[in-house]
PDB file of C-alpha atoms in Angstrom:
ATOM      1  CA  UNK P   1      -4.835 -23.050   6.562  1.00  0.00           C
ATOM      2  CA  UNK P   2      -2.027 -23.411   9.060  1.00  0.00           C
ATOM      3  CA  UNK P   3      -0.478 -21.119  11.637  1.00  0.00           C
ATOM      4  CA  UNK P   4       2.902 -20.683  13.240  1.00  0.00           C
ATOM      5  CA  UNK P   5       3.792 -18.789  16.413  1.00  0.00           C
ATOM      6  CA  UNK P   6       7.275 -17.554  17.212  1.00  0.00           C
ATOM      7  CA  UNK P   7       8.748 -15.141  19.717  1.00  0.00           C
ATOM      8  CA  UNK P   8      11.656 -12.734  19.549  1.00  0.00           C
ATOM      9  CA  UNK P   9      13.359 -11.448  22.695  1.00  0.00           C
ATOM     10  CA  UNK P  10      15.292  -8.215  23.119  1.00  0.00           C
ATOM     11  CA  UNK P  11      17.174  -6.530  25.900  1.00  0.00           C
ATOM     12  CA  UNK P  12      18.389  -3.211  24.513  1.00  0.00           C
ATOM     13  CA  UNK P  13      21.542  -1.454  25.632  1.00  0.00           C
ATOM     14  CA  UNK P  14      19.833   1.952  25.680  1.00  0.00           C
ATOM     15  CA  UNK P  15      16.602   3.252  27.169  1.00  0.00           C
ATOM     16  CA  UNK P  16      15.422   4.301  23.676  1.00  0.00           C
ATOM     17  CA  UNK P  17      16.528   2.361  20.632  1.00  0.00           C
ATOM     18  CA  UNK P  18      15.318   1.279  17.185  1.00  0.00           C
ATOM     19  CA  UNK P  19      16.216  -2.210  15.953  1.00  0.00           C
ATOM     20  CA  UNK P  20      15.656  -3.618  12.479  1.00  0.00           C
ATOM     21  CA  UNK P  21      14.025  -6.991  13.167  1.00  0.00           C
ATOM     22  CA  UNK P  22      13.266  -7.879   9.545  1.00  0.00           C
ATOM     23  CA  UNK P  23      15.895 -10.684   9.348  1.00  0.00           C
ATOM     24  CA  UNK P  24      14.540 -12.338  12.503  1.00  0.00           C
ATOM     25  CA  UNK P  25      10.959 -12.181  11.188  1.00  0.00           C
ATOM     26  CA  UNK P  26      12.082 -13.587   7.820  1.00  0.00           C
ATOM     27  CA  UNK P  27      13.741 -16.498   9.623  1.00  0.00           C
ATOM     28  CA  UNK P  28      10.476 -17.306  11.407  1.00  0.00           C
ATOM     29  CA  UNK P  29       8.612 -17.212   8.083  1.00  0.00           C
ATOM     30  CA  UNK P  30      11.072 -19.808   6.722  1.00  0.00           C
ATOM     31  CA  UNK P  31      10.521 -21.995   9.811  1.00  0.00           C
ATOM     32  CA  UNK P  32       6.743 -21.711   9.397  1.00  0.00           C
ATOM     33  CA  UNK P  33       6.884 -23.122   5.846  1.00  0.00           C
ATOM     34  CA  UNK P  34       3.969 -20.808   4.986  1.00  0.00           C
ATOM     35  CA  UNK P  35       4.343 -19.411   1.478  1.00  0.00           C
ATOM     36  CA  UNK P  36       1.100 -17.427   1.088  1.00  0.00           C
ATOM     37  CA  UNK P  37      -0.534 -15.635   3.995  1.00  0.00           C
ATOM     38  CA  UNK P  38      -0.113 -12.923   6.599  1.00  0.00           C
ATOM     39  CA  UNK P  39       2.500 -12.201   9.241  1.00  0.00           C
ATOM     40  CA  UNK P  40       1.545 -10.309  12.404  1.00  0.00           C
ATOM     41  CA  UNK P  41       4.404  -8.819  14.422  1.00  0.00           C
ATOM     42  CA  UNK P  42       3.297  -7.511  17.815  1.00  0.00           C
ATOM     43  CA  UNK P  43       5.270  -6.083  20.684  1.00  0.00           C
ATOM     44  CA  UNK P  44       3.961  -7.542  23.886  1.00  0.00           C
ATOM     45  CA  UNK P  45       5.023  -4.599  26.048  1.00  0.00           C
ATOM     46  CA  UNK P  46       3.218  -1.309  26.511  1.00  0.00           C
ATOM     47  CA  UNK P  47       6.422   0.729  26.387  1.00  0.00           C
ATOM     48  CA  UNK P  48       7.687  -0.585  23.041  1.00  0.00           C
ATOM     49  CA  UNK P  49       6.539  -0.450  19.438  1.00  0.00           C
ATOM     50  CA  UNK P  50       6.657  -2.336  16.157  1.00  0.00           C
ATOM     51  CA  UNK P  51       6.450  -0.296  12.969  1.00  0.00           C
ATOM     52  CA  UNK P  52       7.436  -0.308   9.303  1.00  0.00           C
ATOM     53  CA  UNK P  53       9.674   2.310   7.744  1.00  0.00           C
ATOM     54  CA  UNK P  54      13.024   2.948   6.069  1.00  0.00           C
ATOM     55  CA  UNK P  55      16.268   1.629   7.572  1.00  0.00           C
ATOM     56  CA  UNK P  56      18.067   4.979   7.507  1.00  0.00           C
ATOM     57  CA  UNK P  57      20.028   6.225  10.523  1.00  0.00           C
ATOM     58  CA  UNK P  58      19.109   9.881  10.041  1.00  0.00           C
ATOM     59  CA  UNK P  59      15.415   9.013   9.980  1.00  0.00           C
ATOM     60  CA  UNK P  60      15.766   7.039  13.210  1.00  0.00           C
ATOM     61  CA  UNK P  61      17.432  10.040  14.859  1.00  0.00           C
ATOM     62  CA  UNK P  62      14.555  12.178  13.560  1.00  0.00           C
ATOM     63  CA  UNK P  63      12.017   9.767  15.094  1.00  0.00           C
ATOM     64  CA  UNK P  64      13.817   9.929  18.435  1.00  0.00           C
ATOM     65  CA  UNK P  65      13.991  13.726  18.389  1.00  0.00           C
ATOM     66  CA  UNK P  66      10.373  14.087  17.265  1.00  0.00           C
ATOM     67  CA  UNK P  67       9.062  11.657  19.889  1.00  0.00           C
ATOM     68  CA  UNK P  68      11.110  13.277  22.645  1.00  0.00           C
ATOM     69  CA  UNK P  69       9.620  16.640  21.609  1.00  0.00           C
ATOM     70  CA  UNK P  70       6.077  15.245  21.795  1.00  0.00           C
ATOM     71  CA  UNK P  71       6.555  13.301  25.034  1.00  0.00           C
ATOM     72  CA  UNK P  72       9.790  14.310  26.775  1.00  0.00           C
ATOM     73  CA  UNK P  73      11.126  11.934  29.399  1.00  0.00           C
ATOM     74  CA  UNK P  74      11.961  14.726  31.854  1.00  0.00           C
ATOM     75  CA  UNK P  75      10.812  16.170  34.056  1.00  0.00           C
ATOM     76  CA  UNK P  76       9.195  12.911  35.099  1.00  0.00           C
ATOM     77  CA  UNK P  77       6.971  14.851  37.524  1.00  0.00           C
ATOM     78  CA  UNK P  78       4.977  16.231  34.576  1.00  0.00           C
ATOM     79  CA  UNK P  79       3.106  12.922  34.178  1.00  0.00           C
ATOM     80  CA  UNK P  80       0.355  11.622  36.459  1.00  0.00           C
ATOM     81  CA  UNK P  81       1.373   8.034  35.675  1.00  0.00           C
ATOM     82  CA  UNK P  82       4.761   8.689  37.267  1.00  0.00           C
ATOM     83  CA  UNK P  83       3.076   9.609  40.570  1.00  0.00           C
ATOM     84  CA  UNK P  84       2.697   5.835  41.076  1.00  0.00           C
ATOM     85  CA  UNK P  85       6.479   5.530  41.429  1.00  0.00           C
ATOM     86  CA  UNK P  86       7.097   4.776  37.749  1.00  0.00           C
ATOM     87  CA  UNK P  87       9.273   6.942  35.517  1.00  0.00           C
ATOM     88  CA  UNK P  88       8.127   5.701  32.103  1.00  0.00           C
ATOM     89  CA  UNK P  89       4.936   7.626  31.255  1.00  0.00           C
ATOM     90  CA  UNK P  90       6.685   9.100  28.223  1.00  0.00           C
ATOM     91  CA  UNK P  91       7.428   5.566  26.941  1.00  0.00           C
ATOM     92  CA  UNK P  92       3.716   4.690  27.042  1.00  0.00           C
ATOM     93  CA  UNK P  93       2.900   7.810  25.017  1.00  0.00           C
ATOM     94  CA  UNK P  94       5.684   7.157  22.488  1.00  0.00           C
ATOM     95  CA  UNK P  95       4.428   3.600  21.994  1.00  0.00           C
ATOM     96  CA  UNK P  96       0.909   4.881  21.336  1.00  0.00           C
ATOM     97  CA  UNK P  97       2.223   7.199  18.628  1.00  0.00           C
ATOM     98  CA  UNK P  98       4.408   4.569  16.913  1.00  0.00           C
ATOM     99  CA  UNK P  99       1.966   1.662  17.204  1.00  0.00           C
ATOM    100  CA  UNK P 100       1.906  -1.784  18.708  1.00  0.00           C
ATOM    101  CA  UNK P 101       1.936  -4.088  15.679  1.00  0.00           C
ATOM    102  CA  UNK P 102       2.209  -4.532  11.937  1.00  0.00           C
ATOM    103  CA  UNK P 103       0.711  -7.023   9.502  1.00  0.00           C
ATOM    104  CA  UNK P 104       2.655  -7.851   6.342  1.00  0.00           C
ATOM    105  CA  UNK P 105       1.603 -10.075   3.442  1.00  0.00           C
ATOM    106  CA  UNK P 106       3.661 -13.196   2.829  1.00  0.00           C
ATOM    107  CA  UNK P 107       4.017 -13.993  -0.877  1.00  0.00           C
ATOM    108  CA  UNK P 108       6.097 -16.878  -2.216  1.00  0.00           C
ATOM    109  CA  UNK P 109       7.511 -17.414   1.274  1.00  0.00           C
ATOM    110  CA  UNK P 110       8.786 -13.835   1.693  1.00  0.00           C
ATOM    111  CA  UNK P 111       7.597 -10.593   3.258  1.00  0.00           C
ATOM    112  CA  UNK P 112       5.819  -8.660   0.502  1.00  0.00           C
ATOM    113  CA  UNK P 113       7.167  -5.139   1.130  1.00  0.00           C
ATOM    114  CA  UNK P 114       7.132  -1.900  -0.779  1.00  0.00           C
ATOM    115  CA  UNK P 115      10.441  -0.220  -1.662  1.00  0.00           C
ATOM    116  CA  UNK P 116      12.702   0.375   1.356  1.00  0.00           C
ATOM    117  CA  UNK P 117      10.217  -1.057   3.876  1.00  0.00           C
ATOM    118  CA  UNK P 118      11.600  -2.901   6.890  1.00  0.00           C
ATOM    119  CA  UNK P 119      10.140  -3.951  10.252  1.00  0.00           C
ATOM    120  CA  UNK P 120      11.448  -2.190  13.349  1.00  0.00           C
ATOM    121  CA  UNK P 121      11.239  -2.685  17.073  1.00  0.00           C
ATOM    122  CA  UNK P 122      11.079   0.655  18.872  1.00  0.00           C
ATOM    123  CA  UNK P 123      12.178   0.547  22.489  1.00  0.00           C
ATOM    124  CA  UNK P 124      11.184   3.453  24.746  1.00  0.00           C
ATOM    125  CA  UNK P 125      11.875   2.029  28.224  1.00  0.00           C
ATOM    126  CA  UNK P 126      14.658  -0.440  27.636  1.00  0.00           C
ATOM    127  CA  UNK P 127      17.510  -2.206  29.288  1.00  0.00           C
ATOM    128  CA  UNK P 128      15.293  -5.099  30.342  1.00  0.00           C
ATOM    129  CA  UNK P 129      14.042  -8.223  28.572  1.00  0.00           C
ATOM    130  CA  UNK P 130      11.099  -7.708  26.206  1.00  0.00           C
ATOM    131  CA  UNK P 131       9.178 -10.107  23.959  1.00  0.00           C
ATOM    132  CA  UNK P 132       7.689  -9.814  20.470  1.00  0.00           C
ATOM    133  CA  UNK P 133       5.021 -12.157  19.108  1.00  0.00           C
ATOM    134  CA  UNK P 134       5.247 -13.234  15.460  1.00  0.00           C
ATOM    135  CA  UNK P 135       2.108 -15.033  14.231  1.00  0.00           C
ATOM    136  CA  UNK P 136       2.083 -16.319  10.661  1.00  0.00           C
ATOM    137  CA  UNK P 137      -1.084 -17.701   9.066  1.00  0.00           C
ATOM    138  CA  UNK P 138      -1.670 -19.036   5.596  1.00  0.00           C
ATOM    139  CA  UNK P 139      -0.811 -21.964   3.403  1.00  0.00           C
TER     140      UNK P 139
END
């Protein structure tokens, strides 16, 4: 068995944003030369998420609206975490809801997805550099 580690870096233009990172992950799978195995994609920041879903703009707007309803950014004084001088407590909560990582099977050198599935990076406290770990194991 072999392993390959790659990193993706993002600096979003907006505070909250969803990015389809499937092509970047697929490129790392090609570089790994692993044809059968597993691919872990993990955001390495506690205010961002990695998840799998459909690449449909309306759905992404629904996610944003739903998450903002569950954990609204303002007023920032509603969160104990923000008493430390931070203003991103809502981003921590949104990340917890959307998850920190995904694992996808690699079959014949490709991500083995169901219909419409894609990998997304969810940013909830953006406009600064963030890193994603991609770890591929297999043969």
